[in-house]
Amino acid sequence: MLKTPPFPTQDLCLARWTSGMNRSVLRQMLAVVARPGILSFAGGLPAPEMFPAADYGCALNQVLTADSGALQYGPPFAPLKRHIVDLMTRRGVTCSEEQVFITTGAQQGLAVLTRLLLDPGGEAILEEIVYTGVQQAVSPYQPRILPIDTNLYTGLNVDAVANYLGQGHRPAFLYAIPEAHNPLGVSMSLAKRQQLVELAARYGLPLIEDDPYGFLRYEGKLLPPLRALNADWVFYLGSFSKILAPALRLGWLVAPADLVPKLTVIKEMEDLESSQLTQRAVAAYLDTGHLPGHIERLCAEYGRRRDAMLSALERYFPVEACWTHPSNGMFIWVELPPHINTADLLETAVTQEQVAFIPGHAFALPGHARHNCLRLNFSNCTPDRIEDGIRRLSNVIQLTIDNC
Amino acid sequence: MLKTPPFPTQDLCLARWTSGMNRSVLRQMLAVVARPGILSFAGGLPAPEMFPAADYGCALNQVLTADSGALQYGPPFAPLKRHIVDLMTRRGVTCSEEQVFITTGAQQGLAVLTRLLLDPGGEAILEEIVYTGVQQAVSPYQPRILPIDTNLYTGLNVDAVANYLGQGHRPAFLYAIPEAHNPLGVSMSLAKRQQLVELAARYGLPLIEDDPYGFLRYEGKLLPPLRALNADWVFYLGSFSKILAPALRLGWLVAPADLVPKLTVIKEMEDLESSQLTQRAVAAYLDTGHLPGHIERLCAEYGRRRDAMLSALERYFPVEACWTHPSNGMFIWVELPPHINTADLLETAVTQEQVAFIPGHAFALPGHARHNCLRLNFSNCTPDRIEDGIRRLSNVIQLTIDNC
């Protein structure tokens, strides 16, 4: 055996896909604007003052005192699955406990499904502007992305999906947020939902339906999720992050029951199992029956905040700007005049007015950035601060327009 | 648009690797033997009566009451990283907070490292008998496994590693459990640890050191973990599952600081982040200074249980049997006479004596099963029940020997 040299003689060799790996632009920006004194519409954060901390603390205490299995390894907690079946009924979805698969947050559901469905170099259909978590989930597979555009009133372009399928493409899946799209704030029309599941069934296209905001509705009629329209081709991703709290890191999938054993093996690879304590405490919280009232309070408060932001945009933003009017969720998407670059705007806004947002390009597939757009979050500020922040942001926009 | 047919016209197409996917034999067996009335040495479960449930409940309450960030999204919790740096000192490892990476349990650390290091179809060095979690973690990559054998007194065969490297193999990593191997119960000799890290540095071989049992030591001198011998080529996996509780689903990596941004991106793909509540509650528990005393109590009790099992094996098992004498951890590995098949033995043991263990083949790489071996867990039964269970198991073994 030779003597060890003082420093490595070799460089560490990483998996090939990591050479193209990028830190999420969104996450980098969130880190930049997370400074004290910044009024931020940037994050996707729920309102912490609305968290049911006391109730959840009671549930934790009850479970820790009464239940010796609460801190141990264990199988998915059946009473939680029963509660999730009931919750799904509130979303208009009929499913069985055998179709419910507990995950460590919806992002894990997405990662597990990607591993189940996507081959390295395979194809997937994504919107040009789409939640960054799905872009991250697919990136190790270096897939060929089939991009589709999104109408800001009716949702993703189903005709474009039909075209790909008609041309012979057989992608591993299509990812959609039919309710309160992140970042666009649009909900898919019923006609498009029906057309999309028809295409899915006809061509054998798995649909991943991400529904973190489906319970947060502020106006209008509840439309059926894709999963309510088709049980064979739709994988539904649910989450407790927005209706209870993100720090639970608890979510669920609704999937065909015959795939649950495979999903289980994949989840074991990832993190063995989700926390028994969290599963049991959330089930104990749900046992109290407090969730429906809590969701009502969330909808009332977030609805007020949305209204405050829409009013402030109307009052302060230039006439050349337009924006989405979300009926639910947490985000508004704004299009400014085409000569305004929102990446530059953010810098000015943070420096001069201590107000932050996320430039639209953070959500774009490579090559699909639109530089005059931005995302605003309305769930994490009180109506007063929203009014003040939108006024300050409009000052910066007006200044930019005047300088052009 | 055509009318949707009543049933899918296409079969769901899964990623190719899933066709060779197997449910973990270990997990299947654990499900089979988890019947009421079975005295089980099968699982890898810590003793639930030792969980610090009251102390952890206090920590949770404190954090939920005092800390508005406890239920929100957030970055890795810096005070927890500081505690982990201190914990590592107790394991003889010097590291900085910048090298500590929080994970949702050690299995996630393993999954994240695999994604960082292993290409599809790449090579990895594994022991022929090895923790099933690593076999699961690599399986989607369909790797070429370079198998090495393990000496039951000194640990994995370092010469075999040198041979592979000398022949020109450059595997993505070698996985090792130097302290209290699962399932073998052996700890690597100091000489082998030194030789292994020398090889790693010389050939640029990343070592993944899994150390869930390193804090649970019942006799003898503490040997340095691989990470204490080399900071460049060793990725250390730590876990709170065995020293606090598995349901926390909290662990950590110690890795080169310049890789932490890449690890962060991979973790975001998997589950965005680990629970803020759990991170803060564990940090609050560690603030109390109760952990060292708790680990002492665990070592005293698990040491008694190990002694009880070793004595009972000595007293009851046939002279043809031999077994490992673990200085720490949770497992003893038993070799029975070569004509005994432990898979058959398990069936008889469960049926006739209501006692369970895990047959050795559950841990074997394909083609490396040894049918006369078994793994016994001693952490999850009181000394009385251990004595009783080993006696009952010996009855079944004696019967099998007599019938041959």
CSV table of N, CA and C in Angstrom, one decimal, chain A residues 86-204:
chain,number,residue,atom,x,y,z
A,86,ASP,N,-62.0,11.0,2.9
A,86,ASP,CA,-63.0,12.0,3.2
A,86,ASP,C,-62.7,13.4,2.6
A,87,LEU,N,-61.4,13.8,2.8
A,87,LEU,CA,-61.0,15.1,2.2
A,87,LEU,C,-61.2,15.1,0.7
A,88,MET,N,-60.9,14.0,0.1
A,88,MET,CA,-61.0,14.0,-1.4
A,88,MET,C,-62.5,14.1,-1.8
A,89,THR,N,-63.4,13.6,-1.0
A,89,THR,CA,-64.8,13.8,-1.2
A,89,THR,C,-65.1,15.3,-1.3
A,90,ARG,N,-64.5,16.1,-0.4
A,90,ARG,CA,-64.7,17.5,-0.4
A,90,ARG,C,-64.2,18.2,-1.7
A,91,ARG,N,-63.3,17.5,-2.4
A,91,ARG,CA,-62.8,18.0,-3.7
A,91,ARG,C,-63.5,17.3,-4.9
A,92,GLY,N,-64.6,16.6,-4.5
A,92,GLY,CA,-65.4,16.0,-5.6
A,92,GLY,C,-64.8,14.7,-6.1
A,93,VAL,N,-63.9,14.1,-5.4
A,93,VAL,CA,-63.2,12.9,-5.9
A,93,VAL,C,-63.6,11.7,-5.0
A,94,THR,N,-64.0,10.6,-5.7
A,94,THR,CA,-64.3,9.4,-5.0
A,94,THR,C,-63.1,8.5,-5.1
A,95,CYS,N,-62.6,8.1,-4.0
A,95,CYS,CA,-61.4,7.1,-4.1
A,95,CYS,C,-61.5,6.2,-2.8
A,96,SER,N,-60.7,5.2,-2.8
A,96,SER,CA,-60.6,4.3,-1.7
A,96,SER,C,-59.3,4.4,-1.0
A,97,GLU,N,-59.2,3.9,0.3
A,97,GLU,CA,-58.0,3.9,1.0
A,97,GLU,C,-56.9,3.2,0.3
A,98,GLU,N,-57.2,2.2,-0.5
A,98,GLU,CA,-56.2,1.5,-1.2
A,98,GLU,C,-55.5,2.3,-2.3
A,99,GLN,N,-56.2,3.4,-2.7
A,99,GLN,CA,-55.7,4.3,-3.7
A,99,GLN,C,-54.9,5.5,-3.2
A,100,VAL,N,-54.9,5.6,-1.8
A,100,VAL,CA,-54.2,6.7,-1.2
A,100,VAL,C,-52.8,6.3,-0.7
A,101,PHE,N,-51.8,7.1,-1.1
A,101,PHE,CA,-50.4,6.8,-0.8
A,101,PHE,C,-49.9,8.0,-0.1
A,102,ILE,N,-49.4,7.8,1.2
A,102,ILE,CA,-48.9,8.9,2.0
A,102,ILE,C,-47.5,9.3,1.5
A,103,THR,N,-47.2,10.6,1.4
A,103,THR,CA,-45.9,11.1,1.0
A,103,THR,C,-45.4,12.2,2.0
A,104,THR,N,-44.1,12.3,1.9
A,104,THR,CA,-43.4,13.4,2.7
A,104,THR,C,-43.5,14.7,1.9
A,105,GLY,N,-44.8,15.2,1.9
A,105,GLY,CA,-45.1,16.4,1.1
A,105,GLY,C,-45.3,16.0,-0.4
A,106,ALA,N,-46.0,17.0,-1.1
A,106,ALA,CA,-46.4,16.7,-2.5
A,106,ALA,C,-45.2,16.6,-3.4
A,107,GLN,N,-44.1,17.4,-3.0
A,107,GLN,CA,-42.9,17.3,-3.9
A,107,GLN,C,-42.4,15.8,-3.9
A,108,GLN,N,-42.5,15.1,-2.8
A,108,GLN,CA,-42.0,13.7,-2.8
A,108,GLN,C,-42.9,12.9,-3.7
A,109,GLY,N,-44.2,13.2,-3.7
A,109,GLY,CA,-45.2,12.5,-4.6
A,109,GLY,C,-44.7,12.7,-6.1
A,110,LEU,N,-44.3,13.9,-6.4
A,110,LEU,CA,-43.9,14.2,-7.7
A,110,LEU,C,-42.6,13.5,-8.1
A,111,ALA,N,-41.7,13.5,-7.1
A,111,ALA,CA,-40.4,12.8,-7.3
A,111,ALA,C,-40.6,11.3,-7.5
A,112,VAL,N,-41.5,10.7,-6.7
A,112,VAL,CA,-41.8,9.3,-6.8
A,112,VAL,C,-42.4,8.9,-8.1
A,113,LEU,N,-43.4,9.7,-8.5
A,113,LEU,CA,-44.1,9.5,-9.8
A,113,LEU,C,-43.1,9.6,-11.0
A,114,THR,N,-42.2,10.6,-10.9
A,114,THR,CA,-41.2,10.8,-12.0
A,114,THR,C,-40.4,9.6,-12.1
A,115,ARG,N,-40.0,9.0,-10.9
A,115,ARG,CA,-39.1,7.8,-11.0
A,115,ARG,C,-39.9,6.6,-11.5
A,116,LEU,N,-41.2,6.6,-11.2
A,116,LEU,CA,-42.0,5.5,-11.7
A,116,LEU,C,-42.3,5.5,-13.2
A,117,LEU,N,-42.4,6.8,-13.7
A,117,LEU,CA,-42.9,6.9,-15.1
A,117,LEU,C,-41.8,7.3,-16.1
A,118,LEU,N,-40.8,8.0,-15.7
A,118,LEU,CA,-39.9,8.7,-16.7
A,118,LEU,C,-38.6,7.9,-16.9
A,119,ASP,N,-38.3,7.5,-18.1
A,119,ASP,CA,-36.9,7.0,-18.4
A,119,ASP,C,-35.9,8.1,-18.6
A,120,PRO,N,-34.6,7.8,-18.4
A,120,PRO,CA,-33.6,8.8,-18.8
A,120,PRO,C,-33.8,9.1,-20.3
A,121,GLY,N,-33.8,10.4,-20.6
A,121,GLY,CA,-34.0,10.8,-22.0
A,121,GLY,C,-35.4,10.7,-22.5
A,122,GLY,N,-36.3,10.4,-21.7
A,122,GLY,CA,-37.7,10.2,-22.1
A,122,GLY,C,-38.4,11.6,-22.3
A,123,GLU,N,-39.7,11.5,-22.7
A,123,GLU,CA,-40.4,12.8,-23.0
A,123,GLU,C,-41.4,13.1,-21.9
A,124,ALA,N,-41.7,14.4,-21.7
A,124,ALA,CA,-42.7,14.8,-20.7
A,124,ALA,C,-43.3,16.1,-21.3
A,125,ILE,N,-44.6,16.3,-21.1
A,125,ILE,CA,-45.2,17.6,-21.5
A,125,ILE,C,-45.3,18.5,-20.3
A,126,LEU,N,-44.7,19.7,-20.4
A,126,LEU,CA,-44.8,20.7,-19.4
A,126,LEU,C,-45.3,22.0,-20.0
A,127,GLU,N,-45.9,22.9,-19.3
A,127,GLU,CA,-46.2,24.2,-19.7
A,127,GLU,C,-44.9,25.0,-19.8
A,128,GLU,N,-44.9,26.0,-20.7
A,128,GLU,CA,-43.7,26.9,-20.8
A,128,GLU,C,-43.4,27.6,-19.5
A,129,ILE,N,-44.5,28.0,-18.9
A,129,ILE,CA,-44.3,28.7,-17.6
A,129,ILE,C,-45.0,27.8,-16.5
A,130,VAL,N,-44.1,27.3,-15.6
A,130,VAL,CA,-44.6,26.2,-14.8
A,130,VAL,C,-43.9,26.1,-13.4
A,131,TYR,N,-44.5,25.6,-12.4
A,131,TYR,CA,-44.0,25.4,-11.1
A,131,TYR,C,-42.5,24.8,-11.2
A,132,THR,N,-41.6,25.5,-10.5
A,132,THR,CA,-40.2,25.1,-10.7
A,132,THR,C,-39.9,23.7,-10.1
A,133,GLY,N,-40.7,23.3,-9.1
A,133,GLY,CA,-40.5,21.9,-8.5
A,133,GLY,C,-40.6,20.8,-9.5
A,134,VAL,N,-41.4,20.9,-10.5
A,134,VAL,CA,-41.5,19.9,-11.5
A,134,VAL,C,-40.3,19.9,-12.5
A,135,GLN,N,-39.8,21.1,-12.7
A,135,GLN,CA,-38.6,21.2,-13.6
A,135,GLN,C,-37.5,20.6,-12.9
A,136,GLN,N,-37.4,20.8,-11.5
A,136,GLN,CA,-36.3,20.1,-10.8
A,136,GLN,C,-36.5,18.6,-10.7
A,137,ALA,N,-37.7,18.2,-10.5
A,137,ALA,CA,-37.9,16.7,-10.4
A,137,ALA,C,-37.5,16.0,-11.6
A,138,VAL,N,-37.7,16.5,-12.8
A,138,VAL,CA,-37.4,15.8,-14.0
A,138,VAL,C,-35.9,16.0,-14.5
A,139,SER,N,-35.3,17.0,-13.9
A,139,SER,CA,-33.9,17.3,-14.5
A,139,SER,C,-32.9,16.2,-14.5
A,140,PRO,N,-32.8,15.3,-13.4
A,140,PRO,CA,-31.8,14.3,-13.5
A,140,PRO,C,-32.0,13.3,-14.6
A,141,TYR,N,-33.2,13.3,-15.2
A,141,TYR,CA,-33.5,12.3,-16.2
A,141,TYR,C,-33.2,12.9,-17.6
A,142,GLN,N,-32.8,14.2,-17.6
A,142,GLN,CA,-32.4,14.9,-18.9
A,142,GLN,C,-33.5,14.6,-20.0
A,143,PRO,N,-34.7,14.9,-19.6
A,143,PRO,CA,-35.8,14.5,-20.6
A,143,PRO,C,-35.9,15.5,-21.8
A,144,ARG,N,-36.6,15.0,-22.8
A,144,ARG,CA,-37.0,15.9,-23.9
A,144,ARG,C,-38.3,16.5,-23.5
A,145,ILE,N,-38.4,17.8,-23.2
A,145,ILE,CA,-39.6,18.4,-22.8
A,145,ILE,C,-40.4,18.8,-24.0
A,146,LEU,N,-41.7,18.5,-24.0
A,146,LEU,CA,-42.6,18.9,-25.1
A,146,LEU,C,-43.3,20.1,-24.5
A,147,PRO,N,-43.0,21.4,-24.9
A,147,PRO,CA,-43.6,22.5,-24.2
A,147,PRO,C,-45.0,22.9,-24.8
A,148,ILE,N,-45.9,23.3,-23.9
A,148,ILE,CA,-47.2,23.8,-24.4
A,148,ILE,C,-47.4,25.2,-23.7
A,149,ASP,N,-48.1,26.0,-24.4
A,149,ASP,CA,-48.4,27.3,-23.8
A,149,ASP,C,-49.7,27.3,-23.0
A,150,THR,N,-49.9,28.4,-22.3
A,150,THR,CA,-51.1,28.4,-21.3
A,150,THR,C,-51.8,29.7,-21.6
A,151,ASN,N,-53.2,29.6,-21.7
A,151,ASN,CA,-54.0,30.7,-21.8
A,151,ASN,C,-54.4,31.2,-20.4
A,152,LEU,N,-54.2,32.5,-20.2
A,152,LEU,CA,-54.4,33.1,-18.9
A,152,LEU,C,-55.8,33.1,-18.4
A,153,TYR,N,-56.8,32.7,-19.2
A,153,TYR,CA,-58.2,32.6,-18.8
A,153,TYR,C,-58.7,31.2,-18.7
A,154,THR,N,-58.1,30.3,-19.5
A,154,THR,CA,-58.7,29.0,-19.6
A,154,THR,C,-57.7,27.8,-19.3
A,155,GLY,N,-56.4,28.2,-19.1
A,155,GLY,CA,-55.4,27.2,-18.7
A,155,GLY,C,-54.7,26.6,-19.9
A,156,LEU,N,-54.0,25.5,-19.7
A,156,LEU,CA,-53.0,25.0,-20.6
A,156,LEU,C,-53.7,24.6,-22.0
A,157,ASN,N,-52.9,24.7,-23.0
A,157,ASN,CA,-53.3,24.5,-24.4
A,157,ASN,C,-53.5,23.0,-24.7
A,158,VAL,N,-54.8,22.6,-24.6
A,158,VAL,CA,-55.1,21.2,-24.8
A,158,VAL,C,-54.9,20.8,-26.3
A,159,ASP,N,-55.1,21.7,-27.2
A,159,ASP,CA,-54.9,21.4,-28.6
A,159,ASP,C,-53.4,21.1,-28.9
A,160,ALA,N,-52.6,21.8,-28.2
A,160,ALA,CA,-51.1,21.5,-28.4
A,160,ALA,C,-50.8,20.1,-27.9
A,161,VAL,N,-51.4,19.7,-26.8
A,161,VAL,CA,-51.3,18.3,-26.3
A,161,VAL,C,-51.7,17.3,-27.4
A,162,ALA,N,-52.9,17.6,-27.9
A,162,ALA,CA,-53.5,16.7,-29.0
A,162,ALA,C,-52.6,16.6,-30.2
A,163,ASN,N,-51.9,17.7,-30.5
A,163,ASN,CA,-51.0,17.7,-31.7
A,163,ASN,C,-49.8,16.8,-31.4
A,164,TYR,N,-49.2,17.0,-30.2
A,164,TYR,CA,-48.1,16.1,-29.9
A,164,TYR,C,-48.5,14.6,-30.0
A,165,LEU,N,-49.6,14.3,-29.4
A,165,LEU,CA,-50.1,12.9,-29.4
A,165,LEU,C,-50.4,12.4,-30.8
A,166,GLY,N,-51.0,13.3,-31.5
A,166,GLY,CA,-51.4,13.0,-32.9
A,166,GLY,C,-50.1,12.7,-33.8
A,167,GLN,N,-49.1,13.4,-33.5
A,167,GLN,CA,-47.8,13.3,-34.2
A,167,GLN,C,-47.1,12.0,-33.8
A,168,GLY,N,-47.6,11.3,-32.8
A,168,GLY,CA,-47.0,10.0,-32.4
A,168,GLY,C,-46.2,10.1,-31.2
A,169,HIS,N,-46.0,11.2,-30.6
A,169,HIS,CA,-45.3,11.3,-29.3
A,169,HIS,C,-46.1,10.5,-28.2
A,170,ARG,N,-45.4,9.8,-27.4
A,170,ARG,CA,-46.0,9.1,-26.3
A,170,ARG,C,-45.2,9.5,-25.0
A,171,PRO,N,-45.4,10.7,-24.5
A,171,PRO,CA,-44.7,11.2,-23.3
A,171,PRO,C,-45.0,10.4,-22.1
A,172,ALA,N,-44.0,10.4,-21.1
A,172,ALA,CA,-44.2,9.6,-19.9
A,172,ALA,C,-45.3,10.2,-19.1
A,173,PHE,N,-45.5,11.5,-19.1
A,173,PHE,CA,-46.6,12.2,-18.4
A,173,PHE,C,-46.8,13.6,-18.9
A,174,LEU,N,-47.9,14.2,-18.5
A,174,LEU,CA,-48.2,15.6,-18.6
A,174,LEU,C,-48.4,16.1,-17.1
A,175,TYR,N,-47.8,17.2,-16.8
A,175,TYR,CA,-47.9,17.8,-15.4
A,175,TYR,C,-48.8,19.0,-15.5
A,176,ALA,N,-49.8,19.0,-14.7
A,176,ALA,CA,-50.8,20.2,-14.7
A,176,ALA,C,-51.1,20.6,-13.3
A,177,ILE,N,-51.4,21.9,-13.1
A,177,ILE,CA,-52.0,22.4,-11.9
A,177,ILE,C,-53.3,23.0,-12.3
A,178,PRO,N,-54.4,22.2,-12.4
A,178,PRO,CA,-55.7,22.7,-13.0
A,178,PRO,C,-56.3,23.8,-12.2
A,179,GLU,N,-56.0,23.8,-10.8
A,179,GLU,CA,-56.7,24.8,-10.0
A,179,GLU,C,-55.6,25.8,-9.4
A,180,ALA,N,-55.8,27.1,-9.8
A,180,ALA,CA,-54.9,28.1,-9.2
A,180,ALA,C,-53.5,27.9,-9.5
A,181,HIS,N,-53.2,27.8,-10.8
A,181,HIS,CA,-51.9,27.5,-11.3
A,181,HIS,C,-50.8,28.4,-10.6
A,182,ASN,N,-49.7,27.7,-10.3
A,182,ASN,CA,-48.5,28.4,-9.8
A,182,ASN,C,-47.5,28.4,-10.9
A,183,PRO,N,-47.1,29.6,-11.5
A,183,PRO,CA,-47.3,31.0,-11.0
A,183,PRO,C,-48.4,31.7,-11.6
A,184,LEU,N,-49.2,31.1,-12.5
A,184,LEU,CA,-50.1,32.0,-13.4
A,184,LEU,C,-51.4,32.4,-12.7
A,185,GLY,N,-51.8,31.6,-11.7
A,185,GLY,CA,-53.1,32.0,-11.0
A,185,GLY,C,-54.3,31.6,-11.8
A,186,VAL,N,-54.2,31.0,-12.9
A,186,VAL,CA,-55.4,30.6,-13.7
A,186,VAL,C,-55.9,29.2,-13.3
A,187,SER,N,-57.2,29.0,-13.5
A,187,SER,CA,-57.7,27.7,-13.3
A,187,SER,C,-58.2,27.2,-14.7
A,188,MET,N,-58.1,25.9,-14.9
A,188,MET,CA,-58.5,25.4,-16.2
A,188,MET,C,-60.0,25.4,-16.4
A,189,SER,N,-60.5,25.7,-17.6
A,189,SER,CA,-61.9,25.6,-17.8
A,189,SER,C,-62.4,24.2,-17.7
A,190,LEU,N,-63.7,24.0,-17.5
A,190,LEU,CA,-64.2,22.6,-17.4
A,190,LEU,C,-64.1,21.9,-18.8
A,191,ALA,N,-64.3,22.7,-19.8
A,191,ALA,CA,-64.2,22.1,-21.2
A,191,ALA,C,-62.8,21.5,-21.4
A,192,LYS,N,-61.8,22.3,-21.0
A,192,LYS,CA,-60.4,21.8,-21.2
A,192,LYS,C,-60.1,20.6,-20.3
A,193,ARG,N,-60.6,20.7,-19.1
A,193,ARG,CA,-60.4,19.5,-18.2
A,193,ARG,C,-60.9,18.2,-18.9
A,194,GLN,N,-62.2,18.4,-19.4
A,194,GLN,CA,-62.8,17.2,-20.0
A,194,GLN,C,-62.0,16.7,-21.3
A,195,GLN,N,-61.6,17.7,-22.1
A,195,GLN,CA,-60.8,17.3,-23.3
A,195,GLN,C,-59.5,16.7,-22.9
A,196,LEU,N,-58.9,17.2,-21.9
A,196,LEU,CA,-57.6,16.7,-21.5
A,196,LEU,C,-57.7,15.2,-21.0
A,197,VAL,N,-58.6,14.9,-20.2
A,197,VAL,CA,-58.7,13.5,-19.7
A,197,VAL,C,-59.2,12.6,-20.8
A,198,GLU,N,-60.0,13.1,-21.8
A,198,GLU,CA,-60.3,12.3,-22.9
A,198,GLU,C,-59.1,11.9,-23.7
A,199,LEU,N,-58.2,12.9,-24.0
A,199,LEU,CA,-57.0,12.6,-24.7
A,199,LEU,C,-56.1,11.6,-23.9
A,200,ALA,N,-56.1,11.8,-22.6
A,200,ALA,CA,-55.3,10.9,-21.7
A,200,ALA,C,-55.7,9.5,-21.9
A,201,ALA,N,-57.0,9.3,-21.8
A,201,ALA,CA,-57.5,7.9,-21.9
A,201,ALA,C,-57.3,7.3,-23.3
A,202,ARG,N,-57.5,8.2,-24.3
A,202,ARG,CA,-57.5,7.7,-25.7
A,202,ARG,C,-56.0,7.3,-26.0
A,203,TYR,N,-55.1,8.1,-25.6
A,203,TYR,CA,-53.7,7.9,-26.0
A,203,TYR,C,-52.8,7.2,-24.9
A,204,GLY,N,-53.4,7.0,-23.7
A,204,GLY,CA,-52.6,6.4,-22.7
A,204,GLY,C,-51.6,7.4,-22.1
